[in-house]
Amino acid sequence: MVHEWSLAQAIAEALKSYSKRNKISVYREVTLSIGELQNIDIEILLEALENIIHEWKEVKIYNIKYEVERAEFLCKECGYRWRLDEMSLSDDEREAIHFLPELIHAFVRCVKCGSPDFSIVEGRGIKISRIVVGDK
Amino acid sequence: MMDIDPRKYGIRRNLSSVNNILIILSSKGGVGKTFISTSLALALRELNYSSALLDLDFTNPGCHLFLNYRPKGLDITEEKGIVPPEIFGIKFLSIISFIGERPLPLRGTDITNLFIELLAIARWGGAEYLIIDTPPGIRDEILNILTYIDNPKIILVTTPSILSITSSRMIIELLRGKYRILGIIGNMLVENGERLIKNLSTDMNIKYLGGIKHYSQLDNYLYNGEFPKVFDKYIKNDVMDIVREIVTSL
Ligand SMILES: Nc1ncnc2c1ncn2[C@@H]1O[C@H](COP(=O)(O)OP(=O)(O)O)[C@@H](O)[C@H]1O
Ligand SMILES: [Mg+2]
Ligand SMILES: [Zn+2]
């Protein structure tokens, strides 16, 4: 069992709490934004999520969609912007980043100037990016 | 766009299985937080509690040096989250298990993200005590603990130095009223240093949980990876009274 399960559980808790707060019981659509950096197994994530939601009585979700957000980095020193494919990472490094995206700071520097001071602009983790309330 | 961050819900879920979360705190560095965090976790284990230790110092992780734990490569188990390795019977989680002894330069928002993500996926398997070792300062790590962890029980650490005592006064000022401070531990006690800490505790109306003397050989033991052995031999006895004090005050 992988850690996609804990992410699915967290998403489910978030949706449950959102539904309660806003008194919503039926969603036509929920969209997840999944950061490329976290390199999630989307199949497992969605399966886990469907399994959890299936058990619910109070809330119904008809359709779960996702979009992958590409990772982008920005150097604070020289302003260079770059993507994941401009860096080479070992398997262990990729695995560590998969759990905790910020750990990329332990493995890489700005590919242009070598500064350790860069930020992850996009594509770090998972968000619930859009919901459509109502029946199908 | 709405952007709900699901991870915060994960933190609450995972920590709900832990009975007591003890935060070892001092805004000053070098007073013995890491030494005391590790010692408390070992002592609780010795008393047959299931004990867990989380090193939240991402810049200078140190608990692994006390435990003489040197993982080669990634050392965690993935099971509906991540399950920390057991070291001397303690569930031990440190950034070390992910990146080894590499420098990790992080800005504040990165620290917060890392904190949230780590606690959202770490599974403690119903530990009775989770000890959290913290970095010095009153910055992101500390504020995150106060904001995202329900009912943290705070244990302060100070030495008899005026620098540490002054720092303790300030942190007590910040915390009191809103957060639960279990008490203060005196560390590196020499001669009549304990008196100064007892005065502080009376002044600020904070329980004095007990003191630990200065061990002149501690860093030698550490250097040789002998802390766990020495702990059993000498240090355990000195720490046990404090642990009993903590357990009964909960
Ligand atoms: N009671 C003690 N006697 C002797 N040395 C100590 C004692 N407590 C801590 N030390 C040493 O002091 C240094 C700082 O301790 P540490 O636990 O890393 O402090 P902190 O985590 O508060 O920065 C370390 O070298 C540690 O071995
Ligand atoms: Mg420390
Ligand atoms: Zn640069």
Short mmCIF file of C-alpha atoms and ligand atoms in Angstrom, two decimals:
data_model
loop_
_atom_site.label_atom_id
_atom_site.label_comp_id
_atom_site.label_asym_id
_atom_site.label_seq_id
_atom_site.Cartn_x
_atom_site.Cartn_y
_atom_site.Cartn_z
CA MET A 1 0.00 0.00 0.00
CA VAL A 2 1.38 3.31 -0.99
CA HIS A 3 1.18 6.82 0.27
CA GLU A 4 -1.33 7.81 -2.42
CA TRP A 5 -3.81 6.36 0.08
CA SER A 6 -3.04 8.97 2.71
CA LEU A 7 -3.43 11.68 0.07
CA ALA A 8 -6.79 10.22 -1.00
CA GLN A 9 -7.89 10.14 2.61
CA ALA A 10 -6.87 13.75 3.10
CA ILE A 11 -8.77 14.80 -0.05
CA ALA A 12 -11.83 12.92 1.18
CA GLU A 13 -11.67 14.59 4.60
CA ALA A 14 -11.35 17.98 2.93
CA LEU A 15 -14.38 17.34 0.73
CA LYS A 16 -16.43 16.11 3.64
CA SER A 17 -15.60 19.14 5.70
CA TYR A 18 -16.28 21.48 2.77
CA SER A 19 -19.66 19.83 2.19
CA LYS A 20 -20.64 20.19 5.82
CA ARG A 21 -19.57 23.82 6.01
CA ASN A 22 -21.38 24.77 2.85
CA LYS A 23 -24.31 22.36 3.29
CA ILE A 24 -23.68 20.62 -0.02
CA SER A 25 -24.72 17.00 -0.53
CA VAL A 26 -24.40 16.41 -4.27
CA TYR A 27 -21.51 17.28 -6.59
CA ARG A 28 -21.70 16.92 -10.33
CA GLU A 29 -17.97 17.27 -10.64
CA VAL A 30 -14.82 17.64 -8.53
CA THR A 31 -11.51 18.49 -10.19
CA LEU A 32 -8.16 17.75 -8.60
CA SER A 33 -5.03 19.59 -9.61
CA ILE A 34 -2.06 17.26 -9.30
CA GLY A 35 1.45 18.67 -9.23
CA GLU A 36 3.94 17.02 -11.54
CA LEU A 37 6.65 17.19 -8.87
CA GLN A 38 4.84 14.82 -6.57
CA ASN A 39 4.79 12.20 -9.31
CA ILE A 40 1.62 10.61 -7.95
CA ASP A 41 0.25 7.35 -9.29
CA ILE A 42 -3.04 8.87 -10.39
CA GLU A 43 -4.79 5.53 -10.97
CA ILE A 44 -4.15 4.48 -7.38
CA LEU A 45 -5.10 7.87 -6.03
CA LEU A 46 -8.43 7.94 -7.87
CA GLU A 47 -9.21 4.34 -7.01
CA ALA A 48 -8.53 4.96 -3.34
CA LEU A 49 -10.64 8.11 -3.42
CA GLU A 50 -13.57 6.37 -5.14
CA ASN A 51 -13.39 3.60 -2.55
CA ILE A 52 -13.60 6.02 0.32
CA ILE A 53 -16.33 8.16 -1.20
CA HIS A 54 -18.37 5.10 -2.17
CA GLU A 55 -18.98 4.42 1.53
CA TRP A 56 -20.44 7.85 2.17
CA LYS A 57 -24.13 8.31 2.76
CA GLU A 58 -24.45 12.07 3.23
CA VAL A 59 -22.44 13.23 0.23
CA LYS A 60 -22.58 12.07 -3.38
CA ILE A 61 -19.96 12.85 -6.04
CA TYR A 62 -20.73 11.87 -9.61
CA ASN A 63 -17.53 12.65 -11.40
CA ILE A 64 -13.94 13.10 -10.26
CA LYS A 65 -11.59 14.68 -12.79
CA TYR A 66 -7.98 15.69 -12.60
CA GLU A 67 -5.48 17.89 -14.34
CA VAL A 68 -1.71 17.62 -14.05
CA GLU A 69 0.09 20.88 -13.29
CA ARG A 70 3.59 20.94 -14.76
CA ALA A 71 6.36 21.83 -12.36
CA GLU A 72 8.15 25.13 -12.81
CA PHE A 73 11.06 26.59 -10.86
CA LEU A 74 12.24 30.17 -10.52
CA CYS A 75 15.69 31.31 -9.44
CA LYS A 76 15.50 34.22 -7.01
CA GLU A 77 19.02 35.29 -7.87
CA CYS A 78 19.16 35.34 -11.67
CA GLY A 79 15.47 35.04 -12.53
CA TYR A 80 15.84 31.94 -14.69
CA ARG A 81 12.75 29.73 -15.01
CA TRP A 82 13.03 26.03 -15.72
CA ARG A 83 11.15 22.73 -15.88
CA LEU A 84 11.65 19.30 -14.38
CA ASP A 85 13.17 17.81 -17.54
CA GLU A 86 16.11 20.24 -17.40
CA MET A 87 17.44 18.48 -14.30
CA SER A 88 18.68 14.97 -13.73
CA LEU A 89 17.60 13.22 -10.54
CA SER A 90 18.41 9.75 -9.25
CA ASP A 91 15.66 7.25 -8.41
CA ASP A 92 16.09 7.77 -4.67
CA GLU A 93 15.93 11.52 -5.14
CA ARG A 94 12.77 11.24 -7.21
CA GLU A 95 11.25 8.99 -4.58
CA ALA A 96 12.07 11.43 -1.75
CA ILE A 97 10.54 14.30 -3.75
CA HIS A 98 7.48 12.18 -4.45
CA PHE A 99 6.81 12.13 -0.69
CA LEU A 100 7.92 15.65 0.12
CA PRO A 101 8.27 17.97 -2.90
CA GLU A 102 10.31 20.59 -0.97
CA LEU A 103 13.13 18.07 -0.65
CA ILE A 104 14.10 19.05 -4.17
CA HIS A 105 16.03 21.84 -2.44
CA ALA A 106 18.41 19.20 -1.08
CA PHE A 107 19.21 17.86 -4.54
CA VAL A 108 19.32 20.70 -7.06
CA ARG A 109 20.33 24.31 -7.56
CA CYS A 110 19.45 26.84 -10.22
CA VAL A 111 20.46 25.15 -13.46
CA LYS A 112 21.75 28.47 -14.81
CA CYS A 113 23.71 30.16 -12.00
CA GLY A 114 24.01 27.51 -9.29
CA SER A 115 22.11 29.48 -6.65
CA PRO A 116 20.40 27.38 -3.93
CA ASP A 117 17.74 30.09 -3.62
CA PHE A 118 14.97 29.08 -6.00
CA SER A 119 11.27 28.52 -5.60
CA ILE A 120 8.75 25.99 -6.85
CA VAL A 121 6.35 28.24 -8.75
CA GLU A 122 3.94 25.57 -9.90
CA GLY A 123 3.27 21.89 -9.79
CA ARG A 124 4.27 20.98 -6.24
CA GLY A 125 1.30 19.10 -4.77
CA ILE A 126 -2.38 18.27 -4.79
CA LYS A 127 -5.24 20.71 -4.60
CA ILE A 128 -8.97 20.51 -5.11
CA SER A 129 -9.11 23.09 -7.85
CA ARG A 130 -12.73 23.13 -8.98
CA ILE A 131 -16.12 21.82 -7.96
CA VAL A 132 -19.48 21.86 -9.67
CA VAL A 133 -22.39 21.49 -7.30
CA GLY A 134 -25.57 19.68 -8.32
CA ASP A 135 -26.99 16.51 -9.86
CA LYS A 136 -25.68 14.96 -13.06
CA MET B 1 -10.54 28.35 -9.02
CA MET B 2 -10.99 27.47 -5.39
CA ASP B 3 -7.88 25.54 -4.24
CA ILE B 4 -8.73 23.59 -1.14
CA ASP B 5 -5.57 22.19 0.43
CA PRO B 6 -6.46 18.67 1.58
CA ARG B 7 -3.28 18.09 3.54
CA LYS B 8 -4.40 19.98 6.63
CA TYR B 9 -7.18 17.45 7.05
CA GLY B 10 -4.63 14.68 6.79
CA ILE B 11 -2.62 16.10 9.70
CA ARG B 12 -5.57 16.01 12.04
CA ARG B 13 -6.47 12.50 10.95
CA ASN B 14 -3.00 11.06 11.45
CA LEU B 15 -2.36 12.74 14.78
CA SER B 16 -5.74 11.76 16.19
CA SER B 17 -4.31 8.29 16.92
CA VAL B 18 -1.60 9.73 19.17
CA ASN B 19 -2.51 10.18 22.84
CA ASN B 20 -0.04 12.84 23.87
CA ILE B 21 2.00 15.19 21.75
CA LEU B 22 4.88 16.72 23.67
CA ILE B 23 6.69 19.66 22.10
CA ILE B 24 10.23 20.25 23.33
CA LEU B 25 10.85 23.95 22.98
CA SER B 26 13.32 26.75 23.59
CA SER B 27 13.76 29.68 21.29
CA LYS B 28 17.48 29.60 22.05
CA GLY B 29 19.74 27.04 20.39
CA GLY B 30 22.25 24.78 22.10
CA VAL B 31 20.43 24.34 25.41
CA GLY B 32 19.78 20.60 24.97
CA LYS B 33 16.40 20.24 23.24
CA THR B 34 17.65 17.46 21.01
CA PHE B 35 19.39 15.66 23.89
CA ILE B 36 16.26 15.90 26.04
CA SER B 37 13.83 14.97 23.23
CA THR B 38 15.77 11.79 22.49
CA SER B 39 16.21 10.98 26.17
CA LEU B 40 12.50 11.41 26.90
CA ALA B 41 11.54 9.18 23.97
CA LEU B 42 13.98 6.48 25.15
CA ALA B 43 12.82 6.77 28.76
CA LEU B 44 9.13 6.52 27.85
CA ARG B 45 9.92 3.42 25.83
CA GLU B 46 11.75 2.05 28.86
CA LEU B 47 8.55 2.52 30.88
CA ASN B 48 6.79 0.40 28.23
CA TYR B 49 4.88 3.19 26.58
CA SER B 50 4.78 3.16 22.81
CA SER B 51 6.94 6.11 22.02
CA ALA B 52 7.58 8.12 18.89
CA LEU B 53 10.08 10.86 18.10
CA LEU B 54 9.82 13.45 15.35
CA ASP B 55 12.82 15.65 14.56
CA LEU B 56 11.41 18.86 13.13
CA ASP B 57 14.77 20.57 12.83
CA PHE B 58 15.16 20.56 9.05
CA THR B 59 18.33 22.64 9.15
CA ASN B 60 20.22 20.86 11.92
CA PRO B 61 18.60 17.51 12.54
CA GLY B 62 20.32 15.88 15.51
CA CYS B 63 18.19 13.16 17.12
CA HIS B 64 19.65 10.56 14.75
CA LEU B 65 23.13 11.28 16.14
CA PHE B 66 21.93 10.55 19.67
CA LEU B 67 20.26 7.36 18.41
CA ASN B 68 23.32 6.51 16.33
CA TYR B 69 21.05 6.02 13.33
CA ARG B 70 22.75 6.47 9.97
CA PRO B 71 20.45 5.36 7.15
CA LYS B 72 21.93 4.59 3.78
CA GLY B 73 19.54 6.05 1.26
CA LEU B 74 15.80 6.40 1.64
CA ASP B 75 14.66 4.58 4.79
CA ILE B 76 10.89 4.66 5.23
CA THR B 77 8.08 2.21 4.62
CA GLU B 78 5.18 3.18 2.44
CA GLU B 79 1.89 1.94 3.79
CA LYS B 80 -1.19 4.11 3.36
CA GLY B 81 1.19 6.93 4.08
CA ILE B 82 4.68 6.58 5.45
CA VAL B 83 5.59 4.52 8.47
CA PRO B 84 8.73 5.67 10.29
CA PRO B 85 11.49 3.15 11.01
CA GLU B 86 11.80 1.83 14.58
CA ILE B 87 15.08 2.68 16.25
CA PHE B 88 15.63 1.25 19.74
CA GLY B 89 11.90 0.59 19.88
CA ILE B 90 11.03 4.21 19.06
CA LYS B 91 9.13 5.20 15.93
CA PHE B 92 11.58 7.73 14.64
CA LEU B 93 10.97 10.23 11.87
CA SER B 94 13.57 12.68 10.67
CA ILE B 95 14.34 14.37 7.41
CA ILE B 96 17.52 12.27 7.58
CA SER B 97 15.54 9.21 6.43
CA PHE B 98 14.80 11.02 3.16
CA ILE B 99 17.89 13.03 2.30
CA GLY B 100 20.64 11.86 4.64
CA GLU B 101 22.95 14.59 5.92
CA ARG B 102 22.47 16.99 3.02
CA PRO B 103 21.93 20.72 3.53
CA LEU B 104 18.32 21.74 2.93
CA PRO B 105 18.01 25.46 2.18
CA LEU B 106 14.35 26.46 2.67
CA ARG B 107 12.45 29.70 2.81
CA GLY B 108 9.52 30.12 5.19
CA THR B 109 6.80 28.96 2.80
CA ASP B 110 8.85 25.87 1.91
CA ILE B 111 9.23 25.05 5.59
CA THR B 112 5.50 25.32 6.07
CA ASN B 113 4.79 23.16 3.03
CA LEU B 114 7.28 20.55 4.17
CA PHE B 115 5.82 20.55 7.67
CA ILE B 116 2.26 20.14 6.44
CA GLU B 117 3.14 17.45 3.90
CA LEU B 118 5.23 15.45 6.39
CA LEU B 119 2.55 15.44 9.06
CA ALA B 120 -0.15 14.69 6.50
CA ILE B 121 1.51 11.46 5.43
CA ALA B 122 3.31 10.23 8.59
CA ARG B 123 1.48 7.44 10.38
CA TRP B 124 2.21 6.91 14.05
CA GLY B 125 0.22 3.73 14.60
CA GLY B 126 -1.42 4.77 17.84
CA ALA B 127 1.70 5.90 19.70
CA GLU B 128 0.99 6.86 23.30
CA TYR B 129 3.62 9.58 23.25
CA LEU B 130 4.93 11.58 20.34
CA ILE B 131 7.90 13.76 21.25
CA ILE B 132 8.62 16.58 18.84
CA ASP B 133 12.11 18.07 18.79
CA THR B 134 12.11 21.60 17.40
CA PRO B 135 14.64 24.03 15.99
CA PRO B 136 15.48 27.23 17.87
CA GLY B 137 13.66 30.44 17.00
CA ILE B 138 9.99 31.39 17.01
CA ARG B 139 9.52 30.97 13.33
CA ASP B 140 7.69 28.80 10.84
CA GLU B 141 8.26 25.40 12.46
CA ILE B 142 7.10 26.58 15.87
CA LEU B 143 4.17 28.62 14.57
CA ASN B 144 3.10 25.66 12.44
CA ILE B 145 3.06 23.41 15.48
CA LEU B 146 0.87 25.87 17.34
CA THR B 147 -1.45 26.35 14.38
CA TYR B 148 -1.82 22.87 12.93
CA ILE B 149 -1.44 20.53 15.90
CA ASP B 150 -4.41 20.18 18.22
CA ASN B 151 -3.67 20.35 21.91
CA PRO B 152 0.14 20.41 21.88
CA LYS B 153 1.69 20.01 25.33
CA ILE B 154 4.74 22.17 25.61
CA ILE B 155 7.88 21.37 27.60
CA LEU B 156 10.44 24.16 27.82
CA VAL B 157 14.17 23.61 28.18
CA THR B 158 16.63 26.05 29.67
CA THR B 159 20.16 26.13 31.00
CA PRO B 160 21.13 28.31 33.97
CA SER B 161 22.72 30.84 31.61
CA ILE B 162 21.15 34.29 31.71
CA LEU B 163 20.95 34.13 27.91
CA SER B 164 18.77 31.05 28.10
CA ILE B 165 16.72 32.22 31.08
CA THR B 166 15.93 35.52 29.39
CA SER B 167 14.95 33.69 26.24
CA SER B 168 12.68 31.38 28.28
CA ARG B 169 10.94 34.33 29.87
CA MET B 170 10.10 35.68 26.43
CA ILE B 171 8.77 32.41 25.08
CA ILE B 172 6.66 31.87 28.21
CA GLU B 173 5.25 35.36 27.71
CA LEU B 174 4.26 34.40 24.18
CA LEU B 175 2.69 31.05 24.99
CA ARG B 176 0.98 31.49 28.31
CA GLY B 177 -2.77 31.83 28.42
CA LYS B 178 -3.39 30.22 25.07
CA TYR B 179 -1.20 27.11 25.00
CA ARG B 180 -0.61 24.43 27.58
CA ILE B 181 2.89 24.55 29.06
CA LEU B 182 3.53 21.40 31.10
CA GLY B 183 6.63 22.87 32.65
CA ILE B 184 10.28 23.64 32.28
CA ILE B 185 13.33 21.34 32.44
CA GLY B 186 16.71 22.64 33.59
CA ASN B 187 19.67 21.29 31.62
CA MET B 188 23.45 21.34 31.97
CA LEU B 189 23.16 22.12 35.66
CA VAL B 190 26.35 23.00 37.49
CA GLU B 191 26.79 24.12 41.08
CA ASN B 192 23.90 26.37 42.06
CA GLY B 193 22.49 26.88 38.57
CA GLU B 194 19.30 25.06 39.45
CA ARG B 195 18.35 27.86 41.85
CA LEU B 196 18.14 30.33 38.96
CA ILE B 197 15.78 28.07 37.03
CA LYS B 198 13.61 27.43 40.07
CA ASN B 199 13.37 31.19 40.53
CA LEU B 200 12.28 31.56 36.93
CA SER B 201 9.63 28.89 37.35
CA THR B 202 8.26 30.55 40.50
CA ASP B 203 8.36 34.01 38.92
CA MET B 204 6.55 32.92 35.79
CA ASN B 205 4.30 30.40 37.53
CA ILE B 206 5.50 27.50 35.38
CA LYS B 207 6.04 24.05 36.86
CA TYR B 208 9.66 22.99 37.33
CA LEU B 209 9.82 19.46 35.95
CA GLY B 210 13.34 18.74 37.19
CA GLY B 211 16.95 19.16 36.21
CA ILE B 212 19.68 17.30 34.36
CA LYS B 213 23.31 17.81 35.28
CA HIS B 214 26.10 18.66 32.93
CA TYR B 215 27.81 15.47 31.71
CA SER B 216 31.34 16.40 30.79
CA GLN B 217 31.73 13.32 28.56
CA LEU B 218 28.43 13.54 26.68
CA ASP B 219 29.85 14.74 23.39
CA ASN B 220 32.55 12.08 23.49
CA TYR B 221 29.92 9.40 23.86
CA LEU B 222 27.98 10.96 21.01
CA TYR B 223 31.02 11.11 18.81
CA ASN B 224 31.60 7.40 19.30
CA GLY B 225 27.96 6.50 18.70
CA GLU B 226 27.64 5.32 22.28
CA PHE B 227 24.78 7.46 23.51
CA PRO B 228 22.12 4.71 23.62
CA LYS B 229 24.46 2.50 25.69
CA VAL B 230 25.45 5.32 28.02
CA PHE B 231 21.83 6.35 28.34
CA ASP B 232 20.96 2.97 29.79
CA LYS B 233 23.89 3.07 32.15
CA TYR B 234 23.84 6.57 33.59
CA ILE B 235 21.47 9.05 32.06
CA LYS B 236 18.26 7.04 32.29
CA ASN B 237 18.12 7.31 36.06
CA ASP B 238 18.51 11.08 35.98
CA VAL B 239 15.79 11.43 33.36
CA MET B 240 13.25 9.04 34.89
CA ASP B 241 12.14 11.42 37.65
CA ILE B 242 11.40 14.05 35.03
CA VAL B 243 9.49 11.57 32.90
CA ARG B 244 7.34 10.51 35.87
CA GLU B 245 6.69 14.16 36.62
CA ILE B 246 5.56 14.68 33.03
CA VAL B 247 3.39 11.57 32.88
CA THR B 248 1.58 12.45 36.11
CA SER B 249 1.01 16.06 35.09
CA LEU B 250 -0.85 15.08 31.91
N1 LIG C 1 23.27 17.76 30.11
C1 LIG C 1 24.26 17.93 29.20
N2 LIG C 1 25.55 17.75 29.55
C2 LIG C 1 26.55 17.93 28.67
N3 LIG C 1 26.38 18.27 27.38
C3 LIG C 1 25.10 18.49 26.96
C4 LIG C 1 23.99 18.31 27.83
N4 LIG C 1 22.86 18.57 27.12
C5 LIG C 1 23.26 18.87 25.88
N5 LIG C 1 24.60 18.82 25.76
C6 LIG C 1 25.41 19.08 24.56
O1 LIG C 1 25.19 20.43 24.20
C7 LIG C 1 25.11 20.59 22.79
C8 LIG C 1 23.75 21.16 22.40
O2 LIG C 1 22.72 20.23 22.73
P1 LIG C 1 21.47 20.04 21.80
O3 LIG C 1 20.63 18.96 22.40
O4 LIG C 1 21.90 19.85 20.38
O5 LIG C 1 20.79 21.46 21.97
P2 LIG C 1 19.60 22.12 21.09
O6 LIG C 1 18.86 21.00 20.46
O7 LIG C 1 18.78 22.87 22.10
O8 LIG C 1 20.24 23.04 20.12
C9 LIG C 1 25.36 19.21 22.22
O9 LIG C 1 26.70 19.11 21.89
C10 LIG C 1 24.98 18.28 23.35
O10 LIG C 1 25.66 17.06 23.28
MG MG C 2 18.43 20.64 18.44
ZN ZN C 3 19.97 31.38 -11.03
#
